[in-house]
Short mmCIF file of C-alpha atoms and ligand atoms in Angstrom, two decimals:
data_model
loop_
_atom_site.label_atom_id
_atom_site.label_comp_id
_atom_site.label_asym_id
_atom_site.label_seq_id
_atom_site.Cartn_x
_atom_site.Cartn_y
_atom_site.Cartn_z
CA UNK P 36 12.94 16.11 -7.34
CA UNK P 37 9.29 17.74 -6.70
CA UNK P 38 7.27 17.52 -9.70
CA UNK P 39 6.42 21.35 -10.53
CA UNK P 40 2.33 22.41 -10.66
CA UNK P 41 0.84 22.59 -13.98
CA UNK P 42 -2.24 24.48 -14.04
CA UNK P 43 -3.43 24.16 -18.05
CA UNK P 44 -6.88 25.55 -19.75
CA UNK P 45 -8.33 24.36 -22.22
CA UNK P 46 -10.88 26.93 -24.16
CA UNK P 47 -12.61 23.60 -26.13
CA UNK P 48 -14.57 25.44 -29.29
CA UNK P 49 -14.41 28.56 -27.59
CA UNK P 50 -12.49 31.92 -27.96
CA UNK P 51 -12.15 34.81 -30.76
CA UNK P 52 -9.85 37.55 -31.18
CA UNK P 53 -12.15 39.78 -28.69
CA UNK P 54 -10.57 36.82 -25.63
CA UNK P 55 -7.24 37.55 -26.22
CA UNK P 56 -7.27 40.24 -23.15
CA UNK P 57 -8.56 37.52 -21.20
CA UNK P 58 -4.90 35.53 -22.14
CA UNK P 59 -3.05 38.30 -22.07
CA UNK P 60 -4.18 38.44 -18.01
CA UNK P 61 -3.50 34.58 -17.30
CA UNK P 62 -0.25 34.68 -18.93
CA UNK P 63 0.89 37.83 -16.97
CA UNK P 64 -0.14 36.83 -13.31
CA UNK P 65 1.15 33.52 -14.44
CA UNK P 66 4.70 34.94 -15.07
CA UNK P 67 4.46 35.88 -11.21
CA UNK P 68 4.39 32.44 -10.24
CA UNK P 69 7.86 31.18 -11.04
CA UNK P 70 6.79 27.89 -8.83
CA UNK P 71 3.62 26.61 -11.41
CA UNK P 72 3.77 26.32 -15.22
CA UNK P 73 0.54 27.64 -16.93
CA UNK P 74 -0.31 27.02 -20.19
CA UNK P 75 -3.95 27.76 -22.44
CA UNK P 76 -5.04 25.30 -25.67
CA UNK P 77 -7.15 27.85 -27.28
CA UNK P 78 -9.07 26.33 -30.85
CA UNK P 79 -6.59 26.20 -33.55
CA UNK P 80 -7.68 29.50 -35.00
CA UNK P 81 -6.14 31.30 -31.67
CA UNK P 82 -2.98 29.36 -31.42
CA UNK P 83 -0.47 31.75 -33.21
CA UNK P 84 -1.91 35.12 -31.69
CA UNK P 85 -2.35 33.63 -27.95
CA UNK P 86 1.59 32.56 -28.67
CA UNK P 87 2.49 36.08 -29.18
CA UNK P 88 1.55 37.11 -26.09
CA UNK P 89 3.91 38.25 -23.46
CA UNK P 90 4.98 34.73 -21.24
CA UNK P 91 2.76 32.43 -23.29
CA UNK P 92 3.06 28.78 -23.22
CA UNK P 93 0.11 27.73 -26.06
CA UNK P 94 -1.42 24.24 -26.73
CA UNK P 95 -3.60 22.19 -29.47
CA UNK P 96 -6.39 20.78 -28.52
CA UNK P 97 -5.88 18.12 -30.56
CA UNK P 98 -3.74 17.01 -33.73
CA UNK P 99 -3.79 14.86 -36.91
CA UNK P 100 -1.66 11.68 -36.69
CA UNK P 101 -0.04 12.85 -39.91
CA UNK P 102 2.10 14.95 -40.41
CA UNK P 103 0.43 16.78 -43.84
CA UNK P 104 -1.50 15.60 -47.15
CA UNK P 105 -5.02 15.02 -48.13
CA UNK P 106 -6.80 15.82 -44.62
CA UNK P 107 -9.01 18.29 -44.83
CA UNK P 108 -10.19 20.02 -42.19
CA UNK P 109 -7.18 18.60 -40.02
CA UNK P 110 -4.03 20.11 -38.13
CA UNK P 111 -0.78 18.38 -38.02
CA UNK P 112 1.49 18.36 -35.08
CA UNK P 113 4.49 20.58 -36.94
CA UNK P 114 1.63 22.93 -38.00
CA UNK P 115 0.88 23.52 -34.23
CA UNK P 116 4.81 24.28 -33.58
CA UNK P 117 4.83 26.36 -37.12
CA UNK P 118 2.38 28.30 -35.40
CA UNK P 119 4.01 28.64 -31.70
CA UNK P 120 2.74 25.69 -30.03
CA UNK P 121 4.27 23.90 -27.39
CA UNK P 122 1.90 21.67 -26.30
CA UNK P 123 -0.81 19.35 -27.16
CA UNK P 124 -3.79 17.78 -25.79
CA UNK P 125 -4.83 13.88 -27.02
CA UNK P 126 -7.61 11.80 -26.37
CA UNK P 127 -9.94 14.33 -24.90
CA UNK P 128 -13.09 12.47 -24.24
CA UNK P 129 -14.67 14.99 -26.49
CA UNK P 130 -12.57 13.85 -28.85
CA UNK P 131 -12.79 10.09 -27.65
CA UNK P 132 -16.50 10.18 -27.76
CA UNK P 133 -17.64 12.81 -30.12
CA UNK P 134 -15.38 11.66 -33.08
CA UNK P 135 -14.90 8.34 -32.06
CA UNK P 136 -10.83 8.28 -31.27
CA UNK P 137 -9.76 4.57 -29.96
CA UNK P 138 -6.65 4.27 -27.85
CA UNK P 139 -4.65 3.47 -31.31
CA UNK P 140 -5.80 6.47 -32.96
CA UNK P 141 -4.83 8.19 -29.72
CA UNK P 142 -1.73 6.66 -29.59
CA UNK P 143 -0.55 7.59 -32.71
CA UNK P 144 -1.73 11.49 -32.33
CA UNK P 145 0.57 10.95 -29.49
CA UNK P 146 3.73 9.75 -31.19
CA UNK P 147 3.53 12.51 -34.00
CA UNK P 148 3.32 15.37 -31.24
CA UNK P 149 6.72 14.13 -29.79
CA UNK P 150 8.12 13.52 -32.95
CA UNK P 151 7.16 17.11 -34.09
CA UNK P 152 8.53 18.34 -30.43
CA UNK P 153 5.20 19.05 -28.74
CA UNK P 154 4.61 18.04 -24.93
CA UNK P 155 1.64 15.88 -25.14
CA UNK P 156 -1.24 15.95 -22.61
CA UNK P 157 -2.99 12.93 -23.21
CA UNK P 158 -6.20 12.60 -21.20
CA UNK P 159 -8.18 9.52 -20.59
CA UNK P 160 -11.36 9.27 -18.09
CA UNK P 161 -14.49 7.10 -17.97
CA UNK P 162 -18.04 7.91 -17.81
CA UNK P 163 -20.73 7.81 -15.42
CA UNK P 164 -21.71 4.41 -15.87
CA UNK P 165 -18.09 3.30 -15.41
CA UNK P 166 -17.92 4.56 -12.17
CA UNK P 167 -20.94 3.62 -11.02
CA UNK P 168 -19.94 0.14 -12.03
CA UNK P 169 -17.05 0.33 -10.01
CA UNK P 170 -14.49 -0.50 -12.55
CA UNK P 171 -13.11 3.16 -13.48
CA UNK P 172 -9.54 2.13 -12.56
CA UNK P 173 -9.68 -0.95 -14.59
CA UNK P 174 -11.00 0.91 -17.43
CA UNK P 175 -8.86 4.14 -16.99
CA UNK P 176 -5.37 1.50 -16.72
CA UNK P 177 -6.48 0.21 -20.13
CA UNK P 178 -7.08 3.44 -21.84
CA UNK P 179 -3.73 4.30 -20.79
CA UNK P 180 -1.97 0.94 -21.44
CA UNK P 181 -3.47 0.93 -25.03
CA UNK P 182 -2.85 4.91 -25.88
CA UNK P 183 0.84 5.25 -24.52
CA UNK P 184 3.57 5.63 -26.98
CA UNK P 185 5.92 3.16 -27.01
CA UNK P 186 8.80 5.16 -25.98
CA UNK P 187 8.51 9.15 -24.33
CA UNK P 188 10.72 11.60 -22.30
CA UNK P 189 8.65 11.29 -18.90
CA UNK P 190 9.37 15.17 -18.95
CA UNK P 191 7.86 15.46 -22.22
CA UNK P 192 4.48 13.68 -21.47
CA UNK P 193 1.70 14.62 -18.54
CA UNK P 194 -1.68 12.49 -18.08
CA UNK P 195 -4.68 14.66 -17.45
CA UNK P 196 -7.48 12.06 -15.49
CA UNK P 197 -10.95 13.35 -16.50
CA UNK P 198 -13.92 11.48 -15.04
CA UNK P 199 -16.34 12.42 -18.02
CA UNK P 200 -19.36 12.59 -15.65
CA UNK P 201 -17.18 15.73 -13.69
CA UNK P 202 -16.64 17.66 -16.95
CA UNK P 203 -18.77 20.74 -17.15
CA UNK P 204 -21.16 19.57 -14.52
CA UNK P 205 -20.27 20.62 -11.58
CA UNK P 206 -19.79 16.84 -9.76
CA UNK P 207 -16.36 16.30 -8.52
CA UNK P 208 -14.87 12.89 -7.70
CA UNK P 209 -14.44 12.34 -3.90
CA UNK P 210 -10.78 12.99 -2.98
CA UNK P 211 -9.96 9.75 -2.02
CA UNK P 212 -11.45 8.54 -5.63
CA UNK P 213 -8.89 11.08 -7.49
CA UNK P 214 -6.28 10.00 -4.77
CA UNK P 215 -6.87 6.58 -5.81
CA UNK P 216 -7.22 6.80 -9.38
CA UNK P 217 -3.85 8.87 -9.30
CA UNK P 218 -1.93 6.60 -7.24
CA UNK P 219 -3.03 3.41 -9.60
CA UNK P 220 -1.91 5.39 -12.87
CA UNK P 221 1.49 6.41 -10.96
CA UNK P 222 1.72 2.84 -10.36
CA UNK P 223 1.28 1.47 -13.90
CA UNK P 224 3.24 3.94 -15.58
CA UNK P 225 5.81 2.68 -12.74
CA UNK P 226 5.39 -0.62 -14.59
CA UNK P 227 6.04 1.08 -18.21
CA UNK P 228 8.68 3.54 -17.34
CA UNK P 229 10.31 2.52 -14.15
CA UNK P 230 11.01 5.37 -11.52
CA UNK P 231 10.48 7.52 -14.72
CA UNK P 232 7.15 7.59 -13.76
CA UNK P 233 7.81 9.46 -10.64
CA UNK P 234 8.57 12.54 -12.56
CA UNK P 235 5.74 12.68 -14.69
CA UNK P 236 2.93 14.71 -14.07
CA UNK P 237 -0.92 13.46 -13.50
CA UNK P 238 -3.27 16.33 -13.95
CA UNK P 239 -6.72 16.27 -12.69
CA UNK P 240 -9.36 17.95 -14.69
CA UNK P 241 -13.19 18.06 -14.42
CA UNK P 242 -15.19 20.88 -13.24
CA UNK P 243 -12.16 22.77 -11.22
CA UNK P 244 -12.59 26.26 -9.87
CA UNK P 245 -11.31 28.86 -7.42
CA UNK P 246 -13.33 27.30 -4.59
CA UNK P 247 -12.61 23.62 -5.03
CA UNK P 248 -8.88 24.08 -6.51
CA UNK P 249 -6.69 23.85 -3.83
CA UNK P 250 -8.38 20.86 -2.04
CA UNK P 251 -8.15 18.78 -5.39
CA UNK P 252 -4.52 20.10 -6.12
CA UNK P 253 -3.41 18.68 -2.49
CA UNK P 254 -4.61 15.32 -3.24
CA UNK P 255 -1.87 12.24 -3.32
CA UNK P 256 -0.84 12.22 -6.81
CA UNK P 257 -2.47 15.14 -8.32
CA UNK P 258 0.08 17.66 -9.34
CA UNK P 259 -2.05 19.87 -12.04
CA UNK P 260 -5.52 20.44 -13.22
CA UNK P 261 -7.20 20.57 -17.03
CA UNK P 262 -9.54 23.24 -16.47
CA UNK P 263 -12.45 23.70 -19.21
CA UNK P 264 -14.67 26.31 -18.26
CA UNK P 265 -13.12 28.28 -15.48
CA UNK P 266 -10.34 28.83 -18.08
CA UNK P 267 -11.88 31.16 -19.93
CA UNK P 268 -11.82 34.38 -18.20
CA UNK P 269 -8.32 35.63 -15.90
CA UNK P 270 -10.79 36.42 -12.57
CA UNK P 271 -11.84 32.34 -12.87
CA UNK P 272 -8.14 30.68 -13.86
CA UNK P 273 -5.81 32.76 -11.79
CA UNK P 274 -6.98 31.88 -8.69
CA UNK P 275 -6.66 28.28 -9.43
CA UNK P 276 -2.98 29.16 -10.47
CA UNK P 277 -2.63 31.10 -6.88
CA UNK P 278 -3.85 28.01 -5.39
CA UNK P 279 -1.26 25.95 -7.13
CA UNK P 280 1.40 28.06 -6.23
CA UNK P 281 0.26 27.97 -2.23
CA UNK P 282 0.33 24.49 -2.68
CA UNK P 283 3.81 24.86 -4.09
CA UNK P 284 5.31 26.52 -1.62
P1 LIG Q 355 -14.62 21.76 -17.14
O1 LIG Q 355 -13.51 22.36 -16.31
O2 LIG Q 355 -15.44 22.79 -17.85
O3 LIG Q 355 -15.41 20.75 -16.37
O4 LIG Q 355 -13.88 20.95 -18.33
C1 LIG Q 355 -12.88 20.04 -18.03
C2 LIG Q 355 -12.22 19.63 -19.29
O5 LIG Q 355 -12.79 18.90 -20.09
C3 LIG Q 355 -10.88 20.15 -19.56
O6 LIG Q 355 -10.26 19.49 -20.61
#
C-alpha cells in the first residue's frame, strides 16, 4: 500500500489568536486534498482553538514525559488530547539543542504520546559540522536507534529528518543526500520493525517552500515535509500541500 503525503507545519514560538485565519485557510484547502494529510503544531496556547477549526488535525510541539504532577511550566501528553490534539512532535533539534533533550529523554516523550493516543513525529537531524564530517547517517541511525520506543504502531509513528544546518536558512540538502539519508533510516527501521517499516512515513523538513517542494517531496523515501516558516501563512503552506497532492496523484 502507498504511504499517503503528510505535509505538517510547525508554527515553533509563533502564533496568537489574530493567526487563526491563517489556519482556518490551510485546513480548508487542505480538506480539498483527500490524497495528503495536513496537520499544524501551533504553541500550546493555540492548540484547543486551532482544533476547533473546521477539518483540523492539531499537534504539540513537544510534551512532558509525565503524564501530570509537580512540572511547572510543562504539558503532558493527555493534556494535548484534553485539548484536541492528535499529534505530537519529539526531539525537535530546538528542543534537542536548546533544552538539552538526549535520545532517552526523547524516547520517553515518545512512549507517553502513544500511551496517551497521540501520533508522534519524532525528528532527529545533525548539524553542520556533522555533515561536513561526513558522518550524518551514522549519527542520524544513532539518534534514531537510541530515541525509538520499544514497541509502536508503524501507523502511529512518522520520522521527520531535519538537517539542522537547513532549518530556517535557506540551504537545502542535495537530493541525493535526503534520498540517501531516507533510504538508510527506511533501512534501519527495516531492522527494528520488519516490513513494518515500509509503511511508516519519513518526513523531510528544513527550509521547504512553494518553489523547492515538489522536487524534495519526489525524492526516494521522502513522503512528507516539517515545514517551519513557510507554515505560517495559507499563500506559503498550501502550495506545498498542492505539490504533495500532484505528487500523489
Ligand atoms: P524551516 O521550514 O523554517 O526551515 O523550519 C523547519 C523546521 O524546523 C520544522 O520543524
Amino acid at each position: 500500500m502507498a504511504r499517503r503525503k503528510y505535509v505538517v507545519g510547525n508554527w515553533k514560538m509563533n502564533g496568537l489568536k489574530s493567526a487563526l485565519g491563517e489556519a482556518e485557510a490551510i485546513f480548508a484547502a487542505a480538506g480539498q486534498q483527500s490524497a495528503v494529510d495536513v496537520a499544524l503544531c501551533p504553541p500550546f496556547t493555540m492548540v484547543g482553538a486551532l482544533a476547533a477549526l473546521p477539518k483540523a488535525v492539531v499537534g504539540g510541539q513537544d510534551c512532558h514525559a509525565a503524564q501530570s504532577g509537580a512540572y511547572t511550566g510543562s504539558v503532558s501528553a493527555p493534556m494535548l488530547v484534553d485539548s484536541g490534539a492528535r499529534l505530537v512532535l519529539v526531539g525537535h533539534s530546538e528542543r534537542r539543542e536548546g533544552f538539552a533533550e538526549s535520545d532517552a529523554d526523547v524516547k520517553a516523550k515518545a512512549e507517553a504520546a502513544l500511551a496517551a493516543g497521540l501520533n508522534v513525529i519524532l525528528c532527529c537531524g545533525e548539524p553542520l559540522s556533522v555533515r561536513e564530517s561526513g558522518d550524518a547517517i551514522a549519527f542520524v541511525l544513532n539518534q534514531i536507534e537510541h530515541s525509538l520506543p520499544d514497541a509502536f504502531d508503524a501507523d502511529r509513528l512518522a520520522i521527520a529528518y531535519e538537517p539542522i544546518w537547513a532549518i530556517g536558512t535557506g540551504l537545502v540538502p542535495t537530493l541525493n543526500d535526503v534520498s540517501a539519508m531516507h533510504g538508510a533510516l527506511r533501512e534501519a527501521l527495516r531492522g527494528r520493525v520488519g516490513g513494518k517499516a515500509d509503511q511508516m512515513r519519513l518526513l523531510y523538513g528544513g527550509s521547504v517552500n512553494g518553489e523547492n517542494a515538489a522536487e524534495l517531496l519526489s525524492a526516494g523515501d521522502v513522503d512528507g515535509a516539517l515545514v517551519g516558516g513557510a507554515s505560517l501563512s495559507a499563500a506559503k503552506f498550501n502550495p506545498i500541500v498542492d505539490a504533495a497532492a500532484a505528487l500523489a496523484g
